[in-house]
Amino acid sequence: MRDGSGTAQVVLVKSEVDPDVWERFGGLTQESCIRLTGTVREDKRSPGGFEIAASNIEIAGSSPQDYPIQPKEHGVDFLLDHRHLWLRSSRQRAIAKVRHEIEQAIRDFFYERDFTLVDTPILTAAIGERSGLFATEYFDEGTAYLAQTGQLYGEAAAAAFGRIYCFGPTFRAEKSKTRRHLSEFWMIEPEVAFNDSEDNMRLQEEFVSYIVARAVERRRPELEELERDVSKLERVKAPFPRIDYGDAVKTLQAKGSNIVWGDDLGAEDESLLVADYDTPIFVCNYPKEAKAFYMKENPADPRTVLCNDCLAPEGYGEIIGGSQREDDYDKLLARIHEEKLPVEAYGWYLDLRKYGTFVHSGFGLGLERTVSWVCGLPHVRESIAFPRMMNRLRP
Ligand code: 4AD
Ligand code: MG
């Protein structure tokens, strides 16, 4: 019997129950919903060390014999088509519990540090990232896009409240069918006034260590259910190594990658790079052309920007993208032109640099990639209850 909090073995003894109870018990089918009365007793042989000796069973919701998910191997497409039922499995419960713990840890982390939660809009007019957009007609106001990021609004809020974060669904119309991409995913985006890129990385390593430690501390049974090697997670402690982009390219070339200076790191490059480490690592200061328009030019090497990606170990790849923001009005305007973005949509964003500009930094952590890594899942699709991918809009 399963009640959401866990499962228990239920035992009926024919001689101890009414014949009609015995008959109802015999007629139970997989996934019948029951109301059960009984006595809990200790029994070393039962899973969990306890079982329930039932005295009565009532059927609250019967279930026909053709329950689609049977105790045998099903293909993942079949399971995803039946995601509304698949969620009932113990593995899916374990993943949901770990995700829930991580979300709570995220909120606690920022609450304890006096960040203000600011909910940013999902319907937007300004484009935040380079990846694909979902567009819809918005009354007489033209095209609205589903937010790829809350960051630009987060920056306005940081100017008002100092340290803030937003945490909500974000959307990317990317035609990528990889094990890391969803078209709808949840992102946590803190933004901090007066933090530079170094402060930003310190916040990230403290944050990632905190949420991983919390999952290990409070969700060990679930991680064991998922057969996760928890000792690997226990090694995740700040500080994380910092690798300059230029050095990363040289290391990758030496390892046989055909990356050249200027390219963003591909998934294979990320795996090659993290293979030498057992904690997450930072790759810092990418070339301008590989990153978004809002990142601050690196004074030490203007071909690059003050930014970092945080790559998770065990081949999980980029879980965070972060940067110091361009706070110079003219430089930011020039980047908007260079990227051929519609300047009129960024008037308000430029205002943040016009009226009392300030050094500030922030980052975005992808929740599903983080949950996948912590749970040791082979694909992000199981890390969210109802995944949205290129070929999946139902259930
Ligand atoms: O690197 P990204 O695109 O950064 C931003 O959106 C910034 N505006 C964040 C900021 O500075 N406030 O995305 C951040 C993270 C990635 O590292 C990844 O974990 C996740 O979001 N992510 C995705 N997760 C699942 N599916 C996708 N299609 C994702 N795209 C990004
Ligand atoms: Mg990124």
mmCIF file of C-alpha atoms in Angstrom, residues 39-220:
data_model
loop_
_atom_site.group_PDB
_atom_site.id
_atom_site.type_symbol
_atom_site.label_atom_id
_atom_site.label_comp_id
_atom_site.label_asym_id
_atom_site.label_seq_id
_atom_site.Cartn_x
_atom_site.Cartn_y
_atom_site.Cartn_z
ATOM 1 C CA THR A 39 -2.812 -2.600 13.323
ATOM 2 C CA VAL A 40 0.796 -1.608 12.800
ATOM 3 C CA ARG A 41 3.237 -4.201 14.064
ATOM 4 C CA GLU A 42 6.945 -4.655 14.013
ATOM 5 C CA ASP A 43 8.240 -7.364 11.744
ATOM 6 C CA LYS A 44 11.914 -7.592 10.826
ATOM 7 C CA ARG A 45 11.058 -9.414 7.587
ATOM 8 C CA SER A 46 8.939 -6.551 6.187
ATOM 9 C CA PRO A 47 10.487 -3.824 4.101
ATOM 10 C CA GLY A 48 11.031 -0.978 6.588
ATOM 11 C CA GLY A 49 10.730 -3.258 9.621
ATOM 12 C CA PHE A 50 6.971 -2.747 10.122
ATOM 13 C CA GLU A 51 3.823 -4.021 8.489
ATOM 14 C CA ILE A 52 0.071 -3.520 8.801
ATOM 15 C CA ALA A 53 -2.206 -6.364 9.859
ATOM 16 C CA ALA A 54 -5.420 -5.352 8.102
ATOM 17 C CA SER A 55 -8.818 -5.862 9.664
ATOM 18 C CA ASN A 56 -10.873 -4.103 7.023
ATOM 19 C CA ILE A 57 -10.457 -2.929 3.444
ATOM 20 C CA GLU A 58 -12.916 -0.740 1.562
ATOM 21 C CA ILE A 59 -12.508 0.055 -2.092
ATOM 22 C CA ALA A 60 -12.703 3.837 -2.534
ATOM 23 C CA GLY A 61 -11.786 3.887 -6.219
ATOM 24 C CA SER A 62 -11.588 0.709 -8.251
ATOM 25 C CA SER A 63 -9.053 0.317 -11.053
ATOM 26 C CA PRO A 64 -9.698 -1.798 -14.158
ATOM 27 C CA GLN A 65 -7.310 -4.650 -14.936
ATOM 28 C CA ASP A 66 -5.699 -2.792 -17.847
ATOM 29 C CA TYR A 67 -3.448 -0.431 -15.831
ATOM 30 C CA PRO A 68 -0.913 0.575 -18.492
ATOM 31 C CA ILE A 69 2.264 0.405 -16.416
ATOM 32 C CA GLN A 70 3.152 -3.141 -15.455
ATOM 33 C CA PRO A 71 6.069 -4.453 -13.432
ATOM 34 C CA LYS A 72 8.206 -5.038 -16.545
ATOM 35 C CA GLU A 73 10.503 -2.955 -18.767
ATOM 36 C CA HIS A 74 8.701 -0.198 -20.642
ATOM 37 C CA GLY A 75 10.337 2.111 -23.173
ATOM 38 C CA VAL A 76 10.880 5.677 -22.017
ATOM 39 C CA ASP A 77 8.545 7.087 -24.694
ATOM 40 C CA PHE A 78 5.756 4.869 -23.438
ATOM 41 C CA LEU A 79 6.440 5.961 -19.878
ATOM 42 C CA LEU A 80 6.486 9.636 -20.868
ATOM 43 C CA ASP A 81 3.160 9.187 -22.679
ATOM 44 C CA HIS A 82 1.865 7.879 -19.349
ATOM 45 C CA ARG A 83 3.705 10.409 -17.221
ATOM 46 C CA HIS A 84 0.505 11.141 -15.247
ATOM 47 C CA LEU A 85 0.594 7.512 -14.046
ATOM 48 C CA TRP A 86 4.358 6.990 -14.094
ATOM 49 C CA LEU A 87 4.643 9.587 -11.303
ATOM 50 C CA ARG A 88 3.227 6.939 -8.955
ATOM 51 C CA SER A 89 6.402 4.831 -9.096
ATOM 52 C CA SER A 90 8.819 4.867 -6.155
ATOM 53 C CA ARG A 91 11.641 6.147 -8.367
ATOM 54 C CA GLN A 92 9.583 9.142 -9.494
ATOM 55 C CA ARG A 93 8.573 9.817 -5.917
ATOM 56 C CA ALA A 94 12.240 9.817 -4.863
ATOM 57 C CA ILE A 95 13.126 12.303 -7.621
ATOM 58 C CA ALA A 96 10.201 14.576 -6.697
ATOM 59 C CA LYS A 97 11.278 14.562 -3.049
ATOM 60 C CA VAL A 98 14.858 15.490 -3.906
ATOM 61 C CA ARG A 99 13.646 18.256 -6.225
ATOM 62 C CA HIS A 100 11.369 19.552 -3.506
ATOM 63 C CA GLU A 101 14.240 19.535 -0.992
ATOM 64 C CA ILE A 102 16.490 21.424 -3.400
ATOM 65 C CA GLU A 103 13.803 24.045 -4.037
ATOM 66 C CA GLN A 104 13.325 24.518 -0.320
ATOM 67 C CA ALA A 105 17.105 24.740 0.206
ATOM 68 C CA ILE A 106 17.274 27.409 -2.501
ATOM 69 C CA ARG A 107 14.621 29.499 -0.795
ATOM 70 C CA ASP A 108 16.227 29.017 2.626
ATOM 71 C CA PHE A 109 19.675 29.944 1.332
ATOM 72 C CA PHE A 110 18.505 33.284 0.000
ATOM 73 C CA TYR A 111 16.134 33.974 2.859
ATOM 74 C CA GLU A 112 18.933 33.429 5.400
ATOM 75 C CA ARG A 113 21.078 35.915 3.484
ATOM 76 C CA ASP A 114 18.407 38.584 3.357
ATOM 77 C CA PHE A 115 17.753 38.465 -0.392
ATOM 78 C CA THR A 116 14.369 39.756 -1.533
ATOM 79 C CA LEU A 117 12.415 37.420 -3.793
ATOM 80 C CA VAL A 118 11.155 39.341 -6.825
ATOM 81 C CA ASP A 119 8.852 37.555 -9.251
ATOM 82 C CA THR A 120 9.679 38.666 -12.779
ATOM 83 C CA PRO A 121 7.278 38.584 -15.736
ATOM 84 C CA ILE A 122 6.910 35.645 -18.068
ATOM 85 C CA LEU A 123 5.486 37.694 -20.931
ATOM 86 C CA THR A 124 8.206 40.070 -22.047
ATOM 87 C CA ALA A 125 9.121 42.388 -24.907
ATOM 88 C CA ALA A 126 12.908 42.410 -24.433
ATOM 89 C CA ILE A 127 14.973 39.404 -25.479
ATOM 90 C CA GLY A 128 17.415 38.212 -22.812
ATOM 91 C CA GLU A 129 19.433 35.365 -24.290
ATOM 92 C CA ARG A 130 20.484 34.187 -27.736
ATOM 93 C CA SER A 131 18.547 30.943 -27.700
ATOM 94 C CA GLY A 132 15.197 30.467 -29.465
ATOM 95 C CA LEU A 133 12.064 32.364 -28.512
ATOM 96 C CA PHE A 134 8.436 31.411 -28.105
ATOM 97 C CA ALA A 135 6.376 34.287 -29.435
ATOM 98 C CA THR A 136 2.731 35.195 -29.173
ATOM 99 C CA GLU A 137 0.636 38.172 -30.255
ATOM 100 C CA TYR A 138 0.032 40.542 -27.365
ATOM 101 C CA PHE A 139 -3.111 42.679 -27.892
ATOM 102 C CA ASP A 140 -2.100 45.922 -29.642
ATOM 103 C CA GLU A 141 1.437 45.861 -28.228
ATOM 104 C CA GLY A 142 3.010 43.657 -30.852
ATOM 105 C CA THR A 143 4.899 40.459 -30.160
ATOM 106 C CA ALA A 144 5.394 39.106 -26.660
ATOM 107 C CA TYR A 145 8.047 36.508 -25.879
ATOM 108 C CA LEU A 146 7.992 33.918 -23.146
ATOM 109 C CA ALA A 147 10.836 34.849 -20.798
ATOM 110 C CA GLN A 148 14.165 33.110 -21.417
ATOM 111 C CA THR A 149 15.435 34.701 -18.225
ATOM 112 C CA GLY A 150 14.241 37.011 -15.456
ATOM 113 C CA GLN A 151 17.654 38.624 -15.231
ATOM 114 C CA LEU A 152 17.045 41.962 -16.914
ATOM 115 C CA TYR A 153 14.178 42.646 -14.519
ATOM 116 C CA GLY A 154 16.321 41.286 -11.693
ATOM 117 C CA GLU A 155 18.885 43.980 -12.459
ATOM 118 C CA ALA A 156 16.248 46.697 -12.104
ATOM 119 C CA ALA A 157 15.181 45.151 -8.801
ATOM 120 C CA ALA A 158 18.804 44.928 -7.561
ATOM 121 C CA ALA A 159 19.144 48.675 -8.160
ATOM 122 C CA ALA A 160 16.080 49.143 -5.972
ATOM 123 C CA PHE A 161 16.549 46.487 -3.262
ATOM 124 C CA GLY A 162 20.230 45.506 -3.295
ATOM 125 C CA ARG A 163 20.209 41.727 -3.264
ATOM 126 C CA ILE A 164 17.364 39.898 -4.943
ATOM 127 C CA TYR A 165 16.542 36.646 -6.640
ATOM 128 C CA CYS A 166 13.859 35.430 -8.954
ATOM 129 C CA PHE A 167 12.821 31.816 -9.311
ATOM 130 C CA GLY A 168 10.415 30.769 -11.981
ATOM 131 C CA PRO A 169 9.806 28.977 -15.245
ATOM 132 C CA THR A 170 11.826 30.078 -18.274
ATOM 133 C CA PHE A 171 11.396 29.107 -21.897
ATOM 134 C CA ARG A 172 13.754 28.294 -24.735
ATOM 135 C CA ALA A 173 12.543 27.322 -28.182
ATOM 136 C CA GLU A 174 15.739 25.448 -28.890
ATOM 137 C CA LYS A 175 15.568 22.670 -31.403
ATOM 138 C CA SER A 176 17.919 20.542 -29.364
ATOM 139 C CA LYS A 177 17.152 16.992 -28.416
ATOM 140 C CA THR A 178 19.893 16.496 -25.878
ATOM 141 C CA ARG A 179 19.733 15.008 -22.417
ATOM 142 C CA ARG A 180 20.193 18.514 -20.961
ATOM 143 C CA HIS A 181 17.606 20.570 -22.800
ATOM 144 C CA LEU A 182 14.016 21.265 -21.956
ATOM 145 C CA SER A 183 11.922 23.922 -23.663
ATOM 146 C CA GLU A 184 10.461 24.914 -20.286
ATOM 147 C CA PHE A 185 12.707 24.809 -17.233
ATOM 148 C CA TRP A 186 12.991 26.500 -13.842
ATOM 149 C CA MET A 187 15.781 28.921 -13.132
ATOM 150 C CA ILE A 188 17.000 30.615 -9.949
ATOM 151 C CA GLU A 189 18.552 33.966 -10.698
ATOM 152 C CA PRO A 190 20.114 36.061 -7.950
ATOM 153 C CA GLU A 191 21.325 39.568 -8.747
ATOM 154 C CA VAL A 192 23.514 41.497 -6.302
ATOM 155 C CA ALA A 193 24.397 45.180 -6.228
ATOM 156 C CA PHE A 194 28.128 45.874 -5.748
ATOM 157 C CA ASN A 195 29.190 42.258 -6.342
ATOM 158 C CA ASP A 196 31.904 41.869 -8.944
ATOM 159 C CA SER A 197 32.632 38.699 -10.867
ATOM 160 C CA GLU A 198 34.821 37.262 -8.066
ATOM 161 C CA ASP A 199 32.110 37.888 -5.448
ATOM 162 C CA ASN A 200 29.647 36.312 -7.858
ATOM 163 C CA MET A 201 31.632 33.061 -8.053
ATOM 164 C CA ARG A 202 31.998 32.946 -4.274
ATOM 165 C CA LEU A 203 28.222 33.210 -3.950
ATOM 166 C CA GLN A 204 27.772 30.433 -6.514
ATOM 167 C CA GLU A 205 30.109 27.945 -4.837
ATOM 168 C CA GLU A 206 28.576 28.634 -1.447
ATOM 169 C CA PHE A 207 25.088 28.204 -2.928
ATOM 170 C CA VAL A 208 25.795 24.986 -4.827
ATOM 171 C CA SER A 209 27.572 23.420 -1.819
ATOM 172 C CA TYR A 210 24.638 24.381 0.404
ATOM 173 C CA ILE A 211 21.926 22.817 -1.716
ATOM 174 C CA VAL A 212 23.888 19.625 -2.394
ATOM 175 C CA ALA A 213 24.679 19.212 1.334
ATOM 176 C CA ARG A 214 20.993 19.701 2.152
ATOM 177 C CA ALA A 215 19.875 17.024 -0.295
ATOM 178 C CA VAL A 216 22.442 14.603 1.134
ATOM 179 C CA GLU A 217 21.496 15.435 4.715
ATOM 180 C CA ARG A 218 17.714 15.228 4.368
ATOM 181 C CA ARG A 219 17.084 12.989 1.366
ATOM 182 C CA ARG A 220 19.516 10.139 1.832
#
